Coordinates of C-alpha atoms and ligand atoms in Angstrom, one line a residue:
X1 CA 71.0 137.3 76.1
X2 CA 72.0 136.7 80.1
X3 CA 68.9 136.3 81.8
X4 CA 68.9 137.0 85.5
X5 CA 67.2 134.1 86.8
X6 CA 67.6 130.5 85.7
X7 CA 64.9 128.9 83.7
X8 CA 62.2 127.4 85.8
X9 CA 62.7 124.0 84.6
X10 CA 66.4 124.0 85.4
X11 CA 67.9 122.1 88.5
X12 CA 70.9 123.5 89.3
X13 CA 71.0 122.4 93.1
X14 CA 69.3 120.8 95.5
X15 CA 69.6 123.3 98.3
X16 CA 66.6 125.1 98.5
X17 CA 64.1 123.1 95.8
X18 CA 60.9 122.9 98.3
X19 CA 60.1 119.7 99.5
X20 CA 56.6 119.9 97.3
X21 CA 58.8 120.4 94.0
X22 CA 61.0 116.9 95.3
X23 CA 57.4 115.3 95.6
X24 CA 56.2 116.4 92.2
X25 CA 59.7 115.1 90.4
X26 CA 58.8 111.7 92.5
X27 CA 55.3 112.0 91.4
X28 CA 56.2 112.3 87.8
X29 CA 58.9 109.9 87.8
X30 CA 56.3 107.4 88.8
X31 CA 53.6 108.4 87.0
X32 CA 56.4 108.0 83.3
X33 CA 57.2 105.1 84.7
X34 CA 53.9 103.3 84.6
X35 CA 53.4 104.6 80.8
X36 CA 52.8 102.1 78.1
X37 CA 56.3 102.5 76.2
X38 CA 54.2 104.1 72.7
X39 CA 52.6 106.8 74.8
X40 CA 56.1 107.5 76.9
X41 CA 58.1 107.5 73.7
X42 CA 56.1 110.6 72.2
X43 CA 56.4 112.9 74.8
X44 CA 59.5 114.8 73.4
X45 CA 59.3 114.0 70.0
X46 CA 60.9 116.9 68.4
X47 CA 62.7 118.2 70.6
X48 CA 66.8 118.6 70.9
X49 CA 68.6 117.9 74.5
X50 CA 72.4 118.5 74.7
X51 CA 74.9 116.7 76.7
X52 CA 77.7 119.0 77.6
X53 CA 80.4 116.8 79.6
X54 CA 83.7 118.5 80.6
X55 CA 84.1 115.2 82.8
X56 CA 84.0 111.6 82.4
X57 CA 80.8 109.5 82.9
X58 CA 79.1 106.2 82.7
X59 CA 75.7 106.3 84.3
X60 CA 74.7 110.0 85.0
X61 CA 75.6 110.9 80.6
X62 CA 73.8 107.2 79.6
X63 CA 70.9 107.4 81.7
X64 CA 70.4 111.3 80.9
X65 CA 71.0 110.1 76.9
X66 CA 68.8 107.0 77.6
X67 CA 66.1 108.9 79.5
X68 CA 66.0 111.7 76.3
X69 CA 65.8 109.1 73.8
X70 CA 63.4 106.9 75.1
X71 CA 60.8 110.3 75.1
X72 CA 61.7 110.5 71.9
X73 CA 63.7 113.4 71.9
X74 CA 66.7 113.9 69.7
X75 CA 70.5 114.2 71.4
X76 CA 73.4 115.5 71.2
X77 CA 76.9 114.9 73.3
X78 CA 79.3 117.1 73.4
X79 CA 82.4 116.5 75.5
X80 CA 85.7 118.5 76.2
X81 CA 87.7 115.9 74.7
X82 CA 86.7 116.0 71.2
X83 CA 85.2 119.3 70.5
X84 CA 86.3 123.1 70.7
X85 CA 86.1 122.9 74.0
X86 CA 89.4 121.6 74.0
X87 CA 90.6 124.5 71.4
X88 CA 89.6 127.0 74.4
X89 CA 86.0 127.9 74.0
X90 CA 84.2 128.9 77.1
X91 CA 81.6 127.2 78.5
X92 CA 79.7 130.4 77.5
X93 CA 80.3 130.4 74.0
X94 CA 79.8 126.7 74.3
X95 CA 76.1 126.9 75.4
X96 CA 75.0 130.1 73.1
X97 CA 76.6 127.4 70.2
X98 CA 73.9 124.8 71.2
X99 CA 71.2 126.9 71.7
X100 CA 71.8 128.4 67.9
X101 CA 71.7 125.1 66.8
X102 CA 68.7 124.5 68.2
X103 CA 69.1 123.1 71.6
X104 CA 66.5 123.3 74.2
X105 CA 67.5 122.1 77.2
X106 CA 71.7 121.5 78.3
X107 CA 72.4 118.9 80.6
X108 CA 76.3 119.9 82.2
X109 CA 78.8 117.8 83.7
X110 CA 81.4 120.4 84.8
X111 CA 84.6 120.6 87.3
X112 CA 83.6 123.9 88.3
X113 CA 81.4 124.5 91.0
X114 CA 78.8 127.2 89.9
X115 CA 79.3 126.3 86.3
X116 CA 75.6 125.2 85.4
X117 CA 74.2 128.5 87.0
X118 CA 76.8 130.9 84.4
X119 CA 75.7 128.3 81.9
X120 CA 71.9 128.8 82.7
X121 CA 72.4 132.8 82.9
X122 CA 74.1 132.8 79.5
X123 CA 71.5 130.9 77.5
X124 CA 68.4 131.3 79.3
X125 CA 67.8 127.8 78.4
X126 CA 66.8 125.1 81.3
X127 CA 69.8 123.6 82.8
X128 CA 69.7 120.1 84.7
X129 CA 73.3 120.5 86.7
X130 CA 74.9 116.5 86.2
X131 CA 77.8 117.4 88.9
X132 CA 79.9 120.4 89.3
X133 CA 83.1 119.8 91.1
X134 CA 82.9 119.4 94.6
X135 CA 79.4 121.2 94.3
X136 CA 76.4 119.3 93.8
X137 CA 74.5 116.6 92.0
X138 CA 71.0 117.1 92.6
X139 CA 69.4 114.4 90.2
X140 CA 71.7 112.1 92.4
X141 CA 70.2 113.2 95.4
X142 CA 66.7 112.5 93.9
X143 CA 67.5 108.6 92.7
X144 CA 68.8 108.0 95.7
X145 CA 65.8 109.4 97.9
X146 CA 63.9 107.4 95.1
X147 CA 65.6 104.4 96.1
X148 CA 65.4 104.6 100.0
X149 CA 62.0 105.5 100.0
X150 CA 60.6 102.1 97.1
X151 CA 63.7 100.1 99.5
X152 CA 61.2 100.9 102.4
X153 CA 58.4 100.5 100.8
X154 CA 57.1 104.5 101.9
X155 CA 55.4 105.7 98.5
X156 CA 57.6 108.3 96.7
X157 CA 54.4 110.8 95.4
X158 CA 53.5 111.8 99.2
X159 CA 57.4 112.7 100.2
X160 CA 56.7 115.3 103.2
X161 CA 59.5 117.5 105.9
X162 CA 59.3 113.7 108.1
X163 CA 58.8 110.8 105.6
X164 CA 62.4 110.2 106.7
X165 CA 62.1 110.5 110.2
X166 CA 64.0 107.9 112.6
X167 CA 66.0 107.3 109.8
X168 CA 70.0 107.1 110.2
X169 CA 72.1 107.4 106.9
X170 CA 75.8 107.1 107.1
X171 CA 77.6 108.6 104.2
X172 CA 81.2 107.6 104.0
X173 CA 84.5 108.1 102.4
X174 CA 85.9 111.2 100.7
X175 CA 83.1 113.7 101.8
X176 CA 85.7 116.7 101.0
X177 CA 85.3 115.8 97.3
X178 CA 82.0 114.5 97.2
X179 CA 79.2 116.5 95.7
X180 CA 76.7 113.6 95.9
X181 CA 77.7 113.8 99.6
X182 CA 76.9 117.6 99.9
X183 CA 73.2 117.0 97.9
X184 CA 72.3 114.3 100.0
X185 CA 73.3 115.8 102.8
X186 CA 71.3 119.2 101.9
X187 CA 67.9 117.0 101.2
X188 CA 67.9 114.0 103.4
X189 CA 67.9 115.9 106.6
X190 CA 65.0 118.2 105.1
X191 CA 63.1 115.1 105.3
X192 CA 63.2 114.3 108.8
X193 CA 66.7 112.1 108.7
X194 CA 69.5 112.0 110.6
X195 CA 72.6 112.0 108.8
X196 CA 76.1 110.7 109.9
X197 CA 79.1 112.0 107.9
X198 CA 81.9 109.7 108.5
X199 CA 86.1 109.1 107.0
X200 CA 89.8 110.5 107.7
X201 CA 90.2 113.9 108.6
X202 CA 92.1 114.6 105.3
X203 CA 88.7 113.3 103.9
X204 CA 86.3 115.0 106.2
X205 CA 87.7 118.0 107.8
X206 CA 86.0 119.0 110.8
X207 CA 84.0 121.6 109.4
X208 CA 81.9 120.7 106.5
X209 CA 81.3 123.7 104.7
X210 CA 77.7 124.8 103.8
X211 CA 76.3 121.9 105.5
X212 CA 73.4 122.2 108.8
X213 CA 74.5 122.6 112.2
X214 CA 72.3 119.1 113.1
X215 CA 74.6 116.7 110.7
X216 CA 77.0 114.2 112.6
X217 CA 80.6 113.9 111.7
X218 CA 82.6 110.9 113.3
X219 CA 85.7 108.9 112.6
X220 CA 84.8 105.5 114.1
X221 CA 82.8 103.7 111.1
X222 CA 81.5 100.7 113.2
X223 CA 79.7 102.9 115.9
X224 CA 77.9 104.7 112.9
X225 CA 77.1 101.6 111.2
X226 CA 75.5 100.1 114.2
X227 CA 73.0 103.2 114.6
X228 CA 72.2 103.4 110.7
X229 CA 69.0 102.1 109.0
X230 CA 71.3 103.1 105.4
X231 CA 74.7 103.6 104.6
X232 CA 76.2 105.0 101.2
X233 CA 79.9 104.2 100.7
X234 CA 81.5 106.5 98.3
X235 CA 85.0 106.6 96.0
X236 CA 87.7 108.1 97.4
X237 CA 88.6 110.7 94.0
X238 CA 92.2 110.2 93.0
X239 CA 91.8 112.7 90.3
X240 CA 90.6 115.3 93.1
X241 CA 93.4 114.1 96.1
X242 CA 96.5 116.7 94.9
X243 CA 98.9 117.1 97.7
X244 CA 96.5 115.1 100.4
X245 CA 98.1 112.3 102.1
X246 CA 96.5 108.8 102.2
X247 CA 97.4 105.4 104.3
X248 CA 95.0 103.5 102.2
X249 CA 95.7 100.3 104.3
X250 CA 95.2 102.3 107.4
X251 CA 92.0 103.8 105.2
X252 CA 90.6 100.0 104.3
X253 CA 91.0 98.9 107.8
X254 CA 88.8 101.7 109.3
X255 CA 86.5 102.7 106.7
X256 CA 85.9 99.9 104.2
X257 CA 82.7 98.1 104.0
X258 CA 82.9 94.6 103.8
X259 CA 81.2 91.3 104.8
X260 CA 82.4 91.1 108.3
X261 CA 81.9 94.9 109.3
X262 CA 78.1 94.9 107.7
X263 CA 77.2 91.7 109.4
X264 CA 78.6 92.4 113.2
X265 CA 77.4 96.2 112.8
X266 CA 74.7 96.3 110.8
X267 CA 73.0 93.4 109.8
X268 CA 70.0 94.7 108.2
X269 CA 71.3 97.9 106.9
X270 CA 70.5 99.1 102.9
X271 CA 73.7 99.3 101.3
X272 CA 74.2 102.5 98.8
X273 CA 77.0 103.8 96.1
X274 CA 76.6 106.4 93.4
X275 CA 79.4 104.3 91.5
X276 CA 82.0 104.3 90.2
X277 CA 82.9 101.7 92.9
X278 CA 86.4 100.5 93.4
X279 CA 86.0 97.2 94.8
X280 CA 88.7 96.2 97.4
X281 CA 89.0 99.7 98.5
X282 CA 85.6 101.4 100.2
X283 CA 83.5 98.4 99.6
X284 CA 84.3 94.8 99.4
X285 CA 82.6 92.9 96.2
X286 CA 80.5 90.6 98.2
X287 CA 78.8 93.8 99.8
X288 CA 78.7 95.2 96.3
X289 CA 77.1 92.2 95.1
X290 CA 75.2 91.3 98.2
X291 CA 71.3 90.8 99.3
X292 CA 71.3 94.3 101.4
X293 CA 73.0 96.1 98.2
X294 CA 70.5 98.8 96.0
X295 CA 72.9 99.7 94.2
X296 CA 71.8 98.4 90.6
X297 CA 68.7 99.9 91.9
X298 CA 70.1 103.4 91.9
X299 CA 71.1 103.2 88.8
X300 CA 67.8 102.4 87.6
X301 CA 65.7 105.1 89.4
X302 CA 68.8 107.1 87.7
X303 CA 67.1 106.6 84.5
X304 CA 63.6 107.1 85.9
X305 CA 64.6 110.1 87.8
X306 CA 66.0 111.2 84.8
X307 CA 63.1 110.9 82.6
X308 CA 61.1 113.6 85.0
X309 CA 63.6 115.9 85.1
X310 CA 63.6 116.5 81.2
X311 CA 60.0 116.5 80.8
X312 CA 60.1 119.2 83.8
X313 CA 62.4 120.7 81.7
X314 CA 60.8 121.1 78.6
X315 CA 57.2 121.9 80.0
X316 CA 56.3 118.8 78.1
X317 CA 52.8 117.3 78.5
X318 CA 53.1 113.7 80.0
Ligands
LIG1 C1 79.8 110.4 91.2 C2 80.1 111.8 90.6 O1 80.6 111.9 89.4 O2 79.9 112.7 91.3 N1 79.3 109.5 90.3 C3 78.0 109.6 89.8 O3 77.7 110.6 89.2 N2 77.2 108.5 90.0 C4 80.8 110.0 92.2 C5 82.2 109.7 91.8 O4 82.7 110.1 90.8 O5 82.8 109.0 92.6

């Protein structure tokens, strides 16, 4: 069967989910979230969620699993390195394997961009995209918008086109291979905020593809910081860098977060990173670790974010 449009409970990207289906995911997320655990852990009893993960992963695959579980639903993971994936099935063949098994929903970790739409198409199941390549990672976008908005106390439920307005968000470090740069880029300005790309050319050419016309790009890190209310550091992706040339001394000098940079630039400003982080290189440990970080924070609304987006998913009752 190749359906022609996506199941409605997929999310495949951010770029064009209105602004009163982000709200609804929020409004979910909270309203699963103040469950008592017996009634939360019933919702999906019964049903089957795959993990499909042609990359590695810590907290988008555990929180997913985590989320899935804690429902009550049942799991399965399936990554390249130890299944037929690895013998040369497609992702095609891959997905109608799962459904036949029972499967109702796949949750896809891919390196191709586009890969969770072909995977959608083929199966007609719901899809929940967990990062394709340098594409997108909408459920990213979402925890993090769920963490700005609880970090400044605005109530997630009521999101609306200017709950982020006045709001400056730098984003910085290796844009070019960033998809949780591209999805937060695509909603956060859809909700009134400014955003402020900023790294080394080789990092951030000067056009960003597929991006809006009103989104900053600058080199000089400090003059950003000093205009941002929040700034998300990100990894620079050494399994993504072939052939581009990097002074990472010159790189740490310019664009790393730490201690001294915050405090002179930005004293007050919310400090975010999707993880993995590589302390020493974007972001200095006491950062990480320090009183303006939300990072731990991301990770949880990961989970809570998480949660909505399979019971969306499933059509379940919550
Ligand atoms: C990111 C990813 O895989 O896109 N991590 C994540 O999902 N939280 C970023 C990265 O790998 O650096």
């Amino acid at each position: 069967m190749i359906s022609a449009t996506p199941h409605s409970g997929s999310l495949l990207t951010i770029d064009g989910l209105p602004i009163s289906e982000v709200a609804s995911i929020l409004s979910l997320t909270t309203h699963l979230a103040s469950l008592p655990v017996p009634q939360r852990s019933a919702i999906l009893t019964g049903r089957r969620i795959a993990l499909l993960f042609y990359e590695s992963s810590t907290r988008t695959r555990t929180s997913f699993e985590l989320a899935a579980k804690s429902l009550g639903a049942t799991t399965t993971l399936v990554s390249d390195k130890s299944s037929s994936i690895e013998k040369g099935e497609s992702l095609k063949d891959t997905g109608l394997t799962l459904r036949a098994l029972g499967a109702e929903c796949i949750i896809l970790r891919h390196p191709s961009s586009g890969s969770p739409f072909l995977l959608a198409r083929a199966t007609g199941l719901p899809v929940l995209n967990a990062g394709d390549g340098m594409a997108q990672h909408p459920s990213q976008a979402l925890l993090d918008l769920r963490t700005i908005l609880t970090r400044l106390h605005l109530d997630p439920s009521t999101v609306h086109a200017k709950s982020l307005s006045g709001l400056t968000i730098t984003i910085t470090g290796d844009i070019l291979h960033s998809r949780v740069a591209r999805s937060n880029a695509m909603l956060l300005p859809r909700l009134g905020a400014h955003v402020i790309l900023c790294g080394p050319e080789p990092l951030l050419p000067e056009t960003a593809h597929g991006l809006s016309d009103d989104i900053e790009i600058t080199r000089d890190f400090d003059q950003a910081l000093s205009r941002s209310q929040i700034v998300m550091m990100l990894r620079i992706q050494k399994e993504r860098l072939a052939g581009l040339d990097l002074d990472l001394a010159h790189y740490i000098d310019h664009f790393q977060l730490n201690e001294s940079r915050l405090v002179t630039h930005a004293p007050q400003a919310l400090v975010l990173h999707p993880g993995p982080m590589v302390r020493g290189l974007e972001i200095s440990g006491e950062v990480a670790d320090g009183p303006q970080s939300a990072i731990l924070d991301q990770v949880a609304n990961g989970l809570a974010i998480r949660s909505a987006l399979l019971v969306r998913a499933l059509g379940a009752q919550a």
